[in-house]
Structure formats: structure tokens, C-alpha cells
XYZ file of C-alpha atoms in Angstrom:
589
model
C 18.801 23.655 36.092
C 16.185 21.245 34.147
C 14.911 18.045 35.751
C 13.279 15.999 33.347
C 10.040 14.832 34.692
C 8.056 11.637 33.031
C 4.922 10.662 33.035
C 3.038 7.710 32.033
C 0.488 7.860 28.759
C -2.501 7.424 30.506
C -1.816 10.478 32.609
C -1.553 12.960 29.465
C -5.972 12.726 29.002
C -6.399 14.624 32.519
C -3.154 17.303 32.131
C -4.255 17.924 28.689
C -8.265 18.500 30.317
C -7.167 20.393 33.532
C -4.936 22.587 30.941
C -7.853 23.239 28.813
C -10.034 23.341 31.657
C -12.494 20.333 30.031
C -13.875 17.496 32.035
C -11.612 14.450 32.566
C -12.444 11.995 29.781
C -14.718 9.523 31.666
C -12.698 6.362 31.095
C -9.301 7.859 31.717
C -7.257 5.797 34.302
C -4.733 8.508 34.316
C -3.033 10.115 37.390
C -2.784 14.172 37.211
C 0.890 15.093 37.092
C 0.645 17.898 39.564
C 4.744 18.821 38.557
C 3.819 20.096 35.203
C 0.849 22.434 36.275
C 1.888 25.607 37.208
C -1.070 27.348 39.310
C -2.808 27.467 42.847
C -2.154 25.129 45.613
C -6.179 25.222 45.548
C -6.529 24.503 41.790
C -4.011 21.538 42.678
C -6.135 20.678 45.282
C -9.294 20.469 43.467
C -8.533 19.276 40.298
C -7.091 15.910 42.234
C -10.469 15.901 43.880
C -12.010 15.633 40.355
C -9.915 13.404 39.234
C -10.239 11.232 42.673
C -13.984 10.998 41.760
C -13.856 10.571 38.344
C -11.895 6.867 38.718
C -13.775 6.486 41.494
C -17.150 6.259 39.701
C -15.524 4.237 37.187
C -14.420 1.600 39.894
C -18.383 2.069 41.248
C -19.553 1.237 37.930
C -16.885 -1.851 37.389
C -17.980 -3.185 40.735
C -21.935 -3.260 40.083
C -21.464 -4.754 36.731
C -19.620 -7.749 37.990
C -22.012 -8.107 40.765
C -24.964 -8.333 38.425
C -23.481 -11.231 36.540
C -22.287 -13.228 39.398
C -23.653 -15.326 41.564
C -24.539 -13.637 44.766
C -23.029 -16.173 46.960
C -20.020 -16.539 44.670
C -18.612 -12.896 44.590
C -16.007 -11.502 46.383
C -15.679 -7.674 46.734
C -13.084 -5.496 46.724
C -12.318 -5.432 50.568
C -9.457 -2.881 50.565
C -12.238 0.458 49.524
C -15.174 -0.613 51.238
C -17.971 1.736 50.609
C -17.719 3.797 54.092
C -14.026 3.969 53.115
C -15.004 5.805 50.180
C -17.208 8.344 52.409
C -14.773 8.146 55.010
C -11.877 9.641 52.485
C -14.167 12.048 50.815
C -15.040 13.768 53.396
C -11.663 14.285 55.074
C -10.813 15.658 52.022
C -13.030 18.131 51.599
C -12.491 19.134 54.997
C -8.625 19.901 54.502
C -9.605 21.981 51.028
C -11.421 23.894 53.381
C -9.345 24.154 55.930
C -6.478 25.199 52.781
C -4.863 22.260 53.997
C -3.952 21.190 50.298
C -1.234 19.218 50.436
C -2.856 16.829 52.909
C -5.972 16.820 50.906
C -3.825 16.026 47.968
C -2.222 13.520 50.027
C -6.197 11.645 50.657
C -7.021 11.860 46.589
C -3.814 9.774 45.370
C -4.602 7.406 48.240
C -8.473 7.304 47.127
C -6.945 7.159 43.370
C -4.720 4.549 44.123
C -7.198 2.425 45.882
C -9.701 2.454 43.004
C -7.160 1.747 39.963
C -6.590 -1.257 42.556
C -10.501 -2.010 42.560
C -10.753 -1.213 38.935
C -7.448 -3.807 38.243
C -9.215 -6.291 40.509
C -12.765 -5.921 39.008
C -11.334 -6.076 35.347
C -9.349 -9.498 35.859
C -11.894 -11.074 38.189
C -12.182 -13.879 36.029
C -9.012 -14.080 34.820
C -8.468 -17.342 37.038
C -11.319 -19.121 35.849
C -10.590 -18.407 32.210
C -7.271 -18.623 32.354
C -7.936 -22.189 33.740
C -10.446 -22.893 31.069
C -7.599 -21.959 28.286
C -5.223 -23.965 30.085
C -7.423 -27.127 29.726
C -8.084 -26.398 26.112
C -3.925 -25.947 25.694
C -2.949 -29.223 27.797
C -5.769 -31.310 26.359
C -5.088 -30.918 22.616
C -1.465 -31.690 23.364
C -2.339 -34.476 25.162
C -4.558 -35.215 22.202
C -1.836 -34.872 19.796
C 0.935 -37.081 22.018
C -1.894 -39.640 21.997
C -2.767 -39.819 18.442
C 1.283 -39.934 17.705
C 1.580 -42.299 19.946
C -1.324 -44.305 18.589
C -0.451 -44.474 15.013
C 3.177 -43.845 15.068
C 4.758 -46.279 17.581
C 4.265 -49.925 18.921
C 3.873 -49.518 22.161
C -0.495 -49.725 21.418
C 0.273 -52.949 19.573
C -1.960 -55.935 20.964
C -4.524 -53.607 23.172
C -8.058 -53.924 23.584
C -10.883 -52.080 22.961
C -11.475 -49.697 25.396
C -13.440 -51.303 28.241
C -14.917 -47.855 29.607
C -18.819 -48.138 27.817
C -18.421 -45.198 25.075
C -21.753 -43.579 26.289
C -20.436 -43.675 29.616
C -17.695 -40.386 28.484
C -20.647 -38.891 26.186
C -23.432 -39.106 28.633
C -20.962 -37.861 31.307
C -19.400 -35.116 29.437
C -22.412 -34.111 28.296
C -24.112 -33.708 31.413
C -20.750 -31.278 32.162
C -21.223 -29.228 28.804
C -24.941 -28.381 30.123
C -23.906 -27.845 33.247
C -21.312 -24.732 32.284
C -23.520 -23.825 29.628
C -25.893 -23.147 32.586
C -23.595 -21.849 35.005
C -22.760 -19.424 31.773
C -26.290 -18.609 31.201
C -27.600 -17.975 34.771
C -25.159 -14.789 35.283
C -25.347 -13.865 31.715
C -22.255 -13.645 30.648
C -20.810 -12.701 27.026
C -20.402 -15.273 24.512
C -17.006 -15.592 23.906
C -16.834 -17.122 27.836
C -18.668 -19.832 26.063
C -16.368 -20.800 23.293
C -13.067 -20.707 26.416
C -15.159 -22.524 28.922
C -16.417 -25.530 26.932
C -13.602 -25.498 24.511
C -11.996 -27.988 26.796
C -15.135 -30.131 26.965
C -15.034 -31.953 23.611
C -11.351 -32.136 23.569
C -10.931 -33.980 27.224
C -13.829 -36.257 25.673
C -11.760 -37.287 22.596
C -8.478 -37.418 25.230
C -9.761 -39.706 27.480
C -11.757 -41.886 24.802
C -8.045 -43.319 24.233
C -7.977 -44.662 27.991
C -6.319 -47.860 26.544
C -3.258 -45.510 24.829
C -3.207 -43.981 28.280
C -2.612 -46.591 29.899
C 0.089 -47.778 28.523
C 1.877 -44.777 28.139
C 1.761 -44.793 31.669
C 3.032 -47.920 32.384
C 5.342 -47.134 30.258
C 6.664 -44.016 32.015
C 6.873 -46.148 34.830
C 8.795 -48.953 34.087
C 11.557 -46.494 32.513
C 13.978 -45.471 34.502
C 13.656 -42.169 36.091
C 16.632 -40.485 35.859
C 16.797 -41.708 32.374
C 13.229 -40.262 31.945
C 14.065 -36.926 33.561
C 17.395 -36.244 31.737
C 14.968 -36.807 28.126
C 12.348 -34.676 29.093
C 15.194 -31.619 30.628
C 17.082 -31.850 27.033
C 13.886 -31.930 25.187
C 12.349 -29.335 27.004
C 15.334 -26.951 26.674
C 16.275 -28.117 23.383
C 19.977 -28.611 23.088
C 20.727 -31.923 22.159
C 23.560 -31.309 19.666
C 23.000 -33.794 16.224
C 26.736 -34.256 15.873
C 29.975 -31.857 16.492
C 30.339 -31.329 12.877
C 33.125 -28.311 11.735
C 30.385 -27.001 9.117
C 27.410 -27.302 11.278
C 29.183 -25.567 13.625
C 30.195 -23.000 11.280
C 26.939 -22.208 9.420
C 24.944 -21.826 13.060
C 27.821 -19.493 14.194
C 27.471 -17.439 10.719
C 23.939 -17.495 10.614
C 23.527 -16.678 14.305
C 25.331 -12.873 13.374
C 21.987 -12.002 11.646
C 19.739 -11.161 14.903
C 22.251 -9.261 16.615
C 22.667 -6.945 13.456
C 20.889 -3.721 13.400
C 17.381 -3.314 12.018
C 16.983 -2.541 8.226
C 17.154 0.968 8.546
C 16.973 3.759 5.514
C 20.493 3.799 4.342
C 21.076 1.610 1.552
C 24.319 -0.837 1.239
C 24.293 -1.865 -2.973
C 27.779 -3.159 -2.265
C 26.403 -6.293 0.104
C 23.621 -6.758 -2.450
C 25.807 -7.091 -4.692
C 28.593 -9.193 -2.756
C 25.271 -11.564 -2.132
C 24.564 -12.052 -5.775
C 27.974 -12.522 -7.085
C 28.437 -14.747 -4.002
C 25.349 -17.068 -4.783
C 26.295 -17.023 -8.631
C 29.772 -18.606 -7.524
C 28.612 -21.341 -5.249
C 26.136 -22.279 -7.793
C 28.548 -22.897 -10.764
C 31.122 -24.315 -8.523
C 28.303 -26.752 -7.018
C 26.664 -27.463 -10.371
C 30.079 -28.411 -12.270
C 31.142 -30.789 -9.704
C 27.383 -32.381 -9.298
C 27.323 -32.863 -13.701
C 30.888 -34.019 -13.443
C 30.321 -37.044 -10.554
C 26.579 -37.781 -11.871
C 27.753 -38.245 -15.147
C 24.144 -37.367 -16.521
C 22.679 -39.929 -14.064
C 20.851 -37.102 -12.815
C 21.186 -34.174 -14.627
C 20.195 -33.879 -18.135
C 21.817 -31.900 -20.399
C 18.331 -29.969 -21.661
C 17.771 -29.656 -17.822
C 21.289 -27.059 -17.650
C 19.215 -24.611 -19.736
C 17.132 -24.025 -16.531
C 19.948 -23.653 -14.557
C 21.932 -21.070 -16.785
C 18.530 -19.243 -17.192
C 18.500 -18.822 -13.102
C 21.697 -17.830 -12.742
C 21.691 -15.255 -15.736
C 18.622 -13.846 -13.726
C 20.528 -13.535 -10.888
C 23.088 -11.676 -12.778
C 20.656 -9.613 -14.106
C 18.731 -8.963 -10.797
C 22.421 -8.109 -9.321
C 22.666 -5.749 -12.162
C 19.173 -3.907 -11.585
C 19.712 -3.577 -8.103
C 23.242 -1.185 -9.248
C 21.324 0.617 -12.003
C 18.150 1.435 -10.107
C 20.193 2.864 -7.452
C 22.273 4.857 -9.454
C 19.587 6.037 -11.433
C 17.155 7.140 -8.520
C 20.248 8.751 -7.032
C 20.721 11.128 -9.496
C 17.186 11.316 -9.917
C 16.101 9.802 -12.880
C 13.574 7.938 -11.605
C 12.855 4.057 -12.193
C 14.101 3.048 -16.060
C 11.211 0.801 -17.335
C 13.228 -1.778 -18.441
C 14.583 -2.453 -14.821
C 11.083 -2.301 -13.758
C 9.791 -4.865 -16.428
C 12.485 -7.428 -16.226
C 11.848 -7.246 -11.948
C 8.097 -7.834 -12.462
C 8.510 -10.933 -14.710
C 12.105 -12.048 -12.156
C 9.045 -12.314 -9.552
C 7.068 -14.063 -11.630
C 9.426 -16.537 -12.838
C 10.886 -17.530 -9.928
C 7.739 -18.980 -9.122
C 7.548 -21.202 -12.243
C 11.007 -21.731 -13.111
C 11.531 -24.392 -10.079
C 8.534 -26.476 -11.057
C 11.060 -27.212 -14.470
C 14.016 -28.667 -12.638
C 14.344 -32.126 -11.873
C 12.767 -33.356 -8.389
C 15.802 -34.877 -7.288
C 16.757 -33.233 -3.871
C 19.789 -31.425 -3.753
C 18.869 -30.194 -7.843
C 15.658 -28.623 -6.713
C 16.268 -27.430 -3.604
C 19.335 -25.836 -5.852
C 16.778 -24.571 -8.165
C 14.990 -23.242 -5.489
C 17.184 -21.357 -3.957
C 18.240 -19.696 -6.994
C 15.045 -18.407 -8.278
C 14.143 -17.458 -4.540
C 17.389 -15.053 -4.280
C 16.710 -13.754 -7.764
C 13.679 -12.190 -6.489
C 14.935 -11.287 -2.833
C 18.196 -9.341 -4.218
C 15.944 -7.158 -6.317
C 13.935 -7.074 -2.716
C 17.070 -5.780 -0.388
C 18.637 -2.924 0.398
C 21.676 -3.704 2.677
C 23.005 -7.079 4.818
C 19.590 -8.746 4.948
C 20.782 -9.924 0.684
C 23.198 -11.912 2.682
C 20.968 -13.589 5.322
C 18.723 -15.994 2.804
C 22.437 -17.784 1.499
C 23.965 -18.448 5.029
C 20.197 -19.832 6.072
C 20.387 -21.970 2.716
C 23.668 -23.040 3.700
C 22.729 -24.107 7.357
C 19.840 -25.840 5.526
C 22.166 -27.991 3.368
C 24.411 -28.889 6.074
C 21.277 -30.167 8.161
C 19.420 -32.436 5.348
C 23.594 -33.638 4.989
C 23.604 -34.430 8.976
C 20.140 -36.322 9.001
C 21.135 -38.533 6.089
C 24.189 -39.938 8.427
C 22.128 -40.004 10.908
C 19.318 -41.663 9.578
C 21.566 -45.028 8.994
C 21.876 -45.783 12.870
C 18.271 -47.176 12.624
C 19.602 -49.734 10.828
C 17.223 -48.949 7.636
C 18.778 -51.186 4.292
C 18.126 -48.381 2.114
C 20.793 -45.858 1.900
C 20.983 -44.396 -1.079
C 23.322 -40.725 -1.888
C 21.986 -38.078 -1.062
C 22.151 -36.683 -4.345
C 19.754 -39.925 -5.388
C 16.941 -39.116 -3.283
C 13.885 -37.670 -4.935
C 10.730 -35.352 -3.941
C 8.448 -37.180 -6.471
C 7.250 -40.636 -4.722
C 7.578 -44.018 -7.073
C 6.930 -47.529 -6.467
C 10.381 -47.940 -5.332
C 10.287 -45.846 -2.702
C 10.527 -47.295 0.846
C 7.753 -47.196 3.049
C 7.810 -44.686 6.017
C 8.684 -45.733 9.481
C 7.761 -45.686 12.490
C 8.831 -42.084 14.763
C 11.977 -42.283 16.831
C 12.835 -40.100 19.412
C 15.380 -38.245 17.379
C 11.960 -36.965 15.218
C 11.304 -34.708 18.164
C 14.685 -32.802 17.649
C 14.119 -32.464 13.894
C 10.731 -30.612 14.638
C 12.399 -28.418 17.184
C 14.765 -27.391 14.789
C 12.383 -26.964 12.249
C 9.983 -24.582 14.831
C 13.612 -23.134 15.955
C 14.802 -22.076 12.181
C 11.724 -20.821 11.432
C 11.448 -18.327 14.179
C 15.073 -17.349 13.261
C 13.892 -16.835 9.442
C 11.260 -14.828 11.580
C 13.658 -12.509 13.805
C 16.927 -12.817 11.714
C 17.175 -9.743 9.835
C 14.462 -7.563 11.936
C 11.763 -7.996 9.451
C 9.097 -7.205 11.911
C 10.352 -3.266 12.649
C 10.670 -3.194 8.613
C 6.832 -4.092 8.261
C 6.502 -1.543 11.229
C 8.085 1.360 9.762
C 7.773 -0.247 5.785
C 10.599 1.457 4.048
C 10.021 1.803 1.048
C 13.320 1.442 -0.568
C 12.830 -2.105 -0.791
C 10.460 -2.074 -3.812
C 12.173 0.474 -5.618
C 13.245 -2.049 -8.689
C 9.780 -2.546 -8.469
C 7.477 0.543 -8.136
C 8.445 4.132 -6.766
C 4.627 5.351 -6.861
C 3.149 4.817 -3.603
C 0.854 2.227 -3.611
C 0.091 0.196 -0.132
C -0.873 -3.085 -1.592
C 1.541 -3.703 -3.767
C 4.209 -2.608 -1.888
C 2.927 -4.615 1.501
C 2.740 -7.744 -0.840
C 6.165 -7.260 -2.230
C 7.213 -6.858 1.362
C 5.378 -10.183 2.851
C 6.794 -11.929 0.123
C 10.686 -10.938 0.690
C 9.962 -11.823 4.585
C 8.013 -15.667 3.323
C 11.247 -15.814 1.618
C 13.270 -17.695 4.376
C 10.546 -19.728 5.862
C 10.214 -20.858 2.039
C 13.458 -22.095 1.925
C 12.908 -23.545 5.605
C 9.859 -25.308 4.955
C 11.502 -27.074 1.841
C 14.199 -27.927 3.428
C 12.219 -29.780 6.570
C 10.600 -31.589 3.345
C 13.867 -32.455 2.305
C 13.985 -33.906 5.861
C 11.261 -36.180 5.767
C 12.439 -37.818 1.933
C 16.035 -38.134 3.888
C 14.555 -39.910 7.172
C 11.920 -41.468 5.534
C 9.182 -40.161 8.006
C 5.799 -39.340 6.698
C 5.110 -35.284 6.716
C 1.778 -35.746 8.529
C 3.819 -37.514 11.952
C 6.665 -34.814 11.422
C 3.878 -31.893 11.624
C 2.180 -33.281 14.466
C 4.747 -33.014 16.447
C 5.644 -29.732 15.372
C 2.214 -28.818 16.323
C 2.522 -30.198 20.386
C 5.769 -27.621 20.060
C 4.128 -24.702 18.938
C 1.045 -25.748 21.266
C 3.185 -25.673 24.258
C 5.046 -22.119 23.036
C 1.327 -20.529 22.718
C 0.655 -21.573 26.169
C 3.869 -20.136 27.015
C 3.002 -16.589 25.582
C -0.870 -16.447 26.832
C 0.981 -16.525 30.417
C 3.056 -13.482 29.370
C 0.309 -11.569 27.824
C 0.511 -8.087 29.922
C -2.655 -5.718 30.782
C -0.710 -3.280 32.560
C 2.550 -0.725 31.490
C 3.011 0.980 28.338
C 0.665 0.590 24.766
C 3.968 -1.084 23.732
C 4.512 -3.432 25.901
C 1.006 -4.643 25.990
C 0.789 -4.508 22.230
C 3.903 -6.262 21.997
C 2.580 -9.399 24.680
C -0.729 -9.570 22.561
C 1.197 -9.479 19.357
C 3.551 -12.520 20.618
C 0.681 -14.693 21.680
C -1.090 -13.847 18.591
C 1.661 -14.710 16.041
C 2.099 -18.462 18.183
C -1.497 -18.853 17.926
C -1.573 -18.372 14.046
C 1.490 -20.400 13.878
C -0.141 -23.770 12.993
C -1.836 -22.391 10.091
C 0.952 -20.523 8.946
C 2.880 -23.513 9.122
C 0.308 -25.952 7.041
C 0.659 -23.414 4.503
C 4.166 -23.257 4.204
C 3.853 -26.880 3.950
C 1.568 -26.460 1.111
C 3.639 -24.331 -0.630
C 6.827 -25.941 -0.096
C 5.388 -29.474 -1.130
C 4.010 -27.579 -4.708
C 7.475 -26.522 -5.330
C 9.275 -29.485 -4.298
C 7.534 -32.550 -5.791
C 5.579 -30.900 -9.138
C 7.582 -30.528 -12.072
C 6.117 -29.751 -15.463
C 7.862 -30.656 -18.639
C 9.387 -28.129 -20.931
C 9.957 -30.490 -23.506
C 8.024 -33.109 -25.064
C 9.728 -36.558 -24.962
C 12.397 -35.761 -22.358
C 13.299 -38.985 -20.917
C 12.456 -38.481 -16.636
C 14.962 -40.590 -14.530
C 13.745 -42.417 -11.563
C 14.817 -44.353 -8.131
């Protein structure tokens, strides 16, 4: 009978050597699986031996690196293989290979091994703690910074302070002095560069912190006078993030339907036309249903009759991209390759859906409409099975939630109220001026960082990029070509976080909150979730698991910028509009 036998994938470099009969690699950390060589008790023996020495020397060579750059009186050695230990288990290994004692002497080298991938562990993270630390500082300072400046600018608790009584020079000379010091700590054991760049990282930002010593202390005394279970039930909901906005029936609804997208199965090979198509169809429906009832209660107010055109061009696109999706199918199934037509009419779908938004009116719910339509025209011609459905229940959910904040927005007790439907993306004289940030700002941000890391996750783009099936870009191209296809690819999966990052904007014209105080407190979120990750970041187990704890930190870490240019993008295509027509009258708050 079989046993299956595993073994790790840093243990493959010495089997594969003491197969061929090679040298072990010299930095291989692997263990020899003794259960898959079939030979001498001896060979056993000796090879383990090798293999004993060969990580041992590694571990010798760890060790007197790290001593050379630290401080003599500041390192700590590896007290568990002590030099004469290393003799001491040598030579009693030897002895029992000589003695044909093998299984003992085997016994000695994965004790010896064991020890040194210890020493080797402990030598590689010795300064984990002080960098760590370092990283820490930089993390809890520039959210502290952040907190500060919000609080600074956005609230009134700062109203009526002084100027900062602490002599500036006092923090410059001081921190100063503290930058040259670590710089010289640094220097003396000549360490790499990058420890630099972690170490006095933290320097300039606890400067600018605790420059706002004034803000700080009255956000303290502030903590203190409120009540602390109050405080402590706030800062548990907050943290965890479930404060509910209202029990609505449709927000319910549209989280439960959306929510069915992550626990679907990956976008795998086998193509499902029939939910692309059920996805067009259903979008072409809503759309007509939603834009006959909008012209018929506006009564042209805010839809002009010119401005239909663009409408009926978007959804005859989506009809058509509905249609191209069918007949590209069909046709590569019985091999017949791409028509051109259906190529040409998907090349300039793309292209238009990029233009065709910046022609609708910037009144909210028309262009987010607009939006959304040119957006799917593009992503249908872009999917393959359920993933055609995910972009209309996230649009949906979207709706629902700019619908919520405008009831909620009138508990503030703000005299401007206007429809939603009235609202606009394009500022004007008449439009109020922002206030101040409430607490309920902090949920709207959460939600914000929360839907986009479900457009992220919600129809497994990330193991699509991974294995990049091509099917995808079929209406497009069916010659392989790596660019183009990895740009048509990014651009189906910027899709929802498109449609996300419009919709926050639609947000901040609903609350009336400025998009800079919004962001920064999206920013102390995603601060506090990178901090999170660089914890979890793994050195040890499989490539996969490590590659998948780097990749996770990673992605956080680029998440501000990716987020300031989704903002960038979503502001172009909500409050630009260029005119079509000459003379066509543009209605106004």
C-alpha cells in the first residue's frame, strides 16, 4: 500500500543534489527527506552530515555578519548553538558513522540542522524589533498627523486657542539633535540604507505631530471630559465598523445581493453568454424604466430633450455590445475566428464610453446614470460568465447609499434640502458652502474603503490577473498580445472602483462635505489597515503564503495613491461636460 509522503519546497534543492550526487546549493535551508532516498544506511548517514554542515556554515556566516555591524556591547548571540556545541555535536557524530551507528548519527545532524535554521531565523530577524518599532512610529505618527490636521481645520473644538507656547526651535533644535543622533548610531555599524529611510522616517513626522501641542491639548481634554463609556462604545463600533445607517428593506436587499459575489467561484475557463446576456438586457430595462419616469416627473426641468440622444446612443451600445458578446462566441465556437466588424465596433464601445459621459448633464442621478451605462457597455463586451452581473447589483447598492445619505444628511439641521434628482456635480454660486465633519463622516469613509475592497475581491479578479484567461478579450483581440490584453484586463477590474469612486463623489455633493476632509479620513483608515497587514507579513511557510502576506501589505500600502487617482478620475467624469451642441441652453441650481 502507498503512503503519500510530503515535503516542504525548500527541501527539494538537497534531494534533487544527493540524487544527482551534486553539492547542496549553498544557500539552501532545506531538510533532506531521507523517506524518498532509497540507498545505504551509510549514504543516509553521510549525506545528513553534509547537509548538517552546509546550514551550518550558513548560520556561521549569518552570525559574523551581524556581529560586524553591531555594536559590540549591544549584541546578543545565539545562546542555544554555542560554538563548543557545534564541536561538541560534530564530533559525536562522526563517531557514531564510524561506529555504523547511523541512525543515532542521523539522529545528532537534524538536531545540529534544527539548531542552526533556529540561529539562521534568529540572525535574519535580529532587527526586526527595532525596525518594526521604527515603522510603527512612522504608521501611528502620520495618523496622528492626519486626526490632527482634521481636527484642526474641520471642527471647532481649536476655536479660540493660542499660539503654541512651546518656542518652535525648541522641537527643531531637539529633533534635530535626535535625527543626528540615529543617523550616527546608523553610520557607526554601517548599516544599509534603506534602515535610514525606516529609522528617521518617524523623525520629521513626530516633529510636525507635536508642533500642534495646542490641538493636542484639547483633544485631550476633550477625551476627558466625555464620558467614558460613551467614549468606549464610539471607538468599539468605529473600530469594528458596524454601525448600521438605517434598517432600510432595499439597503438591506442590495448588501444581501451584492454580498453573493465573493462567495461565487473564481472566473474560471468556461464561458456563461446566457448571464452576459441576462446582464445586458437587465441593465437596458432598468435604464428605460428609470429614464421614462425621471423625463416624466422632471418635466424637462432637468433633462433636455437633445440630451435623450445621448442616452438612446448608450443604451443602443449596450444592445449592441450584448449582441457582440452572442456573435463572437458563436463565431469562435465554430471556429471562424473574430468577424472584424465585432472587433471594430468593441474598440470604438471602449473608446466611447470614455467620452460619451462627459456629454450628459452633471446633474447627479443623470450622470451617474450615464455613467453606468457607458461603463457596462464596455465591461459586457469584457465578461465571460456571472462577473456581467456583479457591476449592476454594485451600481444598485451605490444608488441606494447616495439615497440613504440624502435623508440622513437633514438631521444636521442644514436649510438646504433640495431632491436628490436637483443636486449637481458642477459647483455654482448657489451652491452651499461645505460644513464642518460630523461623526457620521467617519462611517461614510468606511464604507467607501469597505466597497472598494469588495469591488476588489467580489468577483475573484485577482486569480483572473493570476491565471489571465484570455477569453475575456476575445470581442477584442484573439492574437496574443500581453499588453493589450493586460490593459483590457486592468480596465474591466478599475471598472467597479470607477463606479465606487463616483458614487463616494456623489456623497460629498449629497452631504455637502468637501472631498479633501472626506479623503483624509479615508486615508487614517487605510493607514491603520497597512499597519494591520505589515504585522501579518510572514517570512516563514510556503512561497505562497509569504507571497501572499507581502502582496496584502503591498496592495494597502499603494492604496492611498490608488485611491487619489480614482478620485481624479471619478471627479473628470463627474463634473466636466462638454457641449455637443452649440447654443444648448445648460440648467442650473
Amino acid at each position: 500500500m502507498w503512503k503519500r509522503q510530503d515535503v516542504n519546497q525548500a527541501d527539494i534543492a538537497p534531494l534533487m543534489a544527493s540524487l544527482v550526487g551534486v553539492p547542496f546549493p549553498l544557500n539552501s535551508v532545506g531538510v533532506l527527506p531521507l523517506g524518498y532516498l532509497n540507498n545505504t544506511a551509510q549514504f543516509k548517514a553521510e549525506s545528513m552530515l553534509t547537509n548538517a554542515v552546509q546550514i551550518l556554515e550558513q548560520f556561521k556566516v549569518k552570525m559574523a555578519q551581524k556581529k560586524k555591524t553591531t555594536l559590540s556591547f549591544l549584541f546578543s548571540p545565539f545562546k542555544s548553538l554555542s560554538e563548543s556545541e557545534q564541536i561538541d555535536i560534530l564530533r559525536k557524530t562522526r563517531i557514531s558513522i564510524h561506529h555504523e551507528k547511523y541512525e543515532e548519527s542521523i539522529s545528532l545532524c537534524r538536531k545540529l540542522i534544527n539548531l542552526a535554521l533556529d540561529g539562521l531565523s534568529y540572525y535574519h530577524t535580529y532587527d526586526r524589533f527595532f525596525l518594526g518599532l521604527s515603522i510603527t512610529m512612522g504608521f501611528v505618527g502620520w495618523t496622528f498627523y492626519v486626526i490632527l490636521i482634521i481636527i484642526k481645520s474641520d471642527t471647532s473644538m481649536t476655536r479660540g486657542i493660542t499660539k503654541n507656547k512651546v518656542p518652535d526651535k525648541f522641537f527643531q533644535y531637539g529633533f534635530a539633535a535626535i535625527g543626528v543622533l540615529i543617523a550616527l548610531f546608523l553610520f557607526i555599524q554601517s548599516l544599509p540604507w534603506t534602515y535610514y529611510i525606516y529609522c528617521l522616517l518617524p523623525v520629521p513626522v513626530w516633529y510636525a505631530v507635536l508642533k500642534e501641542y495646542p490641538v493636542i491639548h484639547v483633544l485631550i481634554r476633550f477625551l476627558l471630559n466625555v464620558q467614558r463609556a460613551q467614549f468606549a462604545g464610539f471607538l468599539v463600533i468605529y473600530t469594528v465598523g458596524i454601525e448600521i445607517l438605517a434598517t432600510v428593506l432595499s439597503w438591506i436587499l442590495s448588501c444581501l445581493l451584492l454580498a453573493i459575489f465573493p462567495l461565487m467561484p473564481v472566473i474560471g475557463r468556461e464561458s456563461n453568454v446566457s448571464l452576459v446576456t441576462a446582464a445586458g438586457l437587465l441593465i437596458i430595462l432598468i435604464a428605460l424604466s428609470y429614464l421614462v419616469t425621471f423625463f416624466r416627473r422632471s418635466k424637462n426641468k432637468y433633462l433636455h430633450h437633445k440630451d435623450l440622444q445621448i442616452y438612446l446612443f448608450q443604451l443602443l451600445s449596450l444592445v449592441a455590445s450584448t449582441y457582440i458578446v452572442n456573435s463572437t462566441h458563436s463565431s469562435l465556437q465554430s471556429k471562424q475566428g473574430l468577424p472584424i466588424i465585432n472587433q471594430v465596433i468593441s474598440w470604438m464601445t471602449l473608446v466611447s464610453s470614455l467620452i460619451v459621459p462627459l456629454l450628459s448633464p452633471t446633474f447627479l442621478f443623470l450622470r451617474l446614470l450615464s455613467i453606468l451605462l457607458s461603463l457596462m457597455s464596455t465591461y459586457l463586451l469584457l465578461s465571460t460568465g456571472y462577473e456581467a452581473l456583479f457591476p449592476l447589483a454594485l451600481a444598485l447598492l451605490m444608488f441606494v447609499w447616495i439615497d440613504m445619505e440624502q435623508e440622513t444628511i437633514q438631521q444636521y439641521g442644514i436649510s438646504f434640502k433640495p431632491k436628490l434628482a436637483a443636486l449637481s456635480f458642477s459647483y455654482t454660486t448657489d451652491t452651499p458652502q461645505f460644513r464642518p465633519l460630523h461623526v457620521d463622516d467617519i462611517r461614510r469613509a468606511f464604507f467607501f474603503v469597505f466597497f472598494i475592497v469588495t469591488a476588489f475581491f467580489g468577483t475573484g479578479n485577482i486569480a483572473s490577473i493570476n491565471s489571465f484567461d484570455p477569453t475575456s478579450v476575445y470581442c477584442f483581440l484573439t492574437v496574443f498580445s500581453p499588453f493589450l490584453m493586460g490593459g483590457l484586463l486592468l480596465w474591466k477590474i478599475a471598472i467597479p472602483f470607477v463606479l465606487v469612486s463616483c458614487a463616494f463623489e456623489a456623497i460629498q455633493v449629497t452631504t455637502q462635505l468637501s472631498s479633501k476632509r472626506l479623503f483624509l479620513i479615508v486615508l487614517v483608515i487605510s493607514d491603520i489597515m497597512a499597519l494591520h497587514f505589515f504585522f501579518l507579513v510572514k517570512d516563514y511557510g510556503s512561497w505562497l503564503d509569504i507571497g501572499t502576506s507581502i502582496s496584502h501589505y503591498v496592495i494597502v500600502m499603494s492604496f492611498t495613491i490608488f485611491l487619489m487617482l480614482l478620485s481624479g478620475v471619478a471627479q473628470l467624469l463627474t463634473t466636466k461636460r462638454l457641449e455637443l451642441w452649440e447654443g444648448t441652453k445648460r440648467h442650473s441650481l
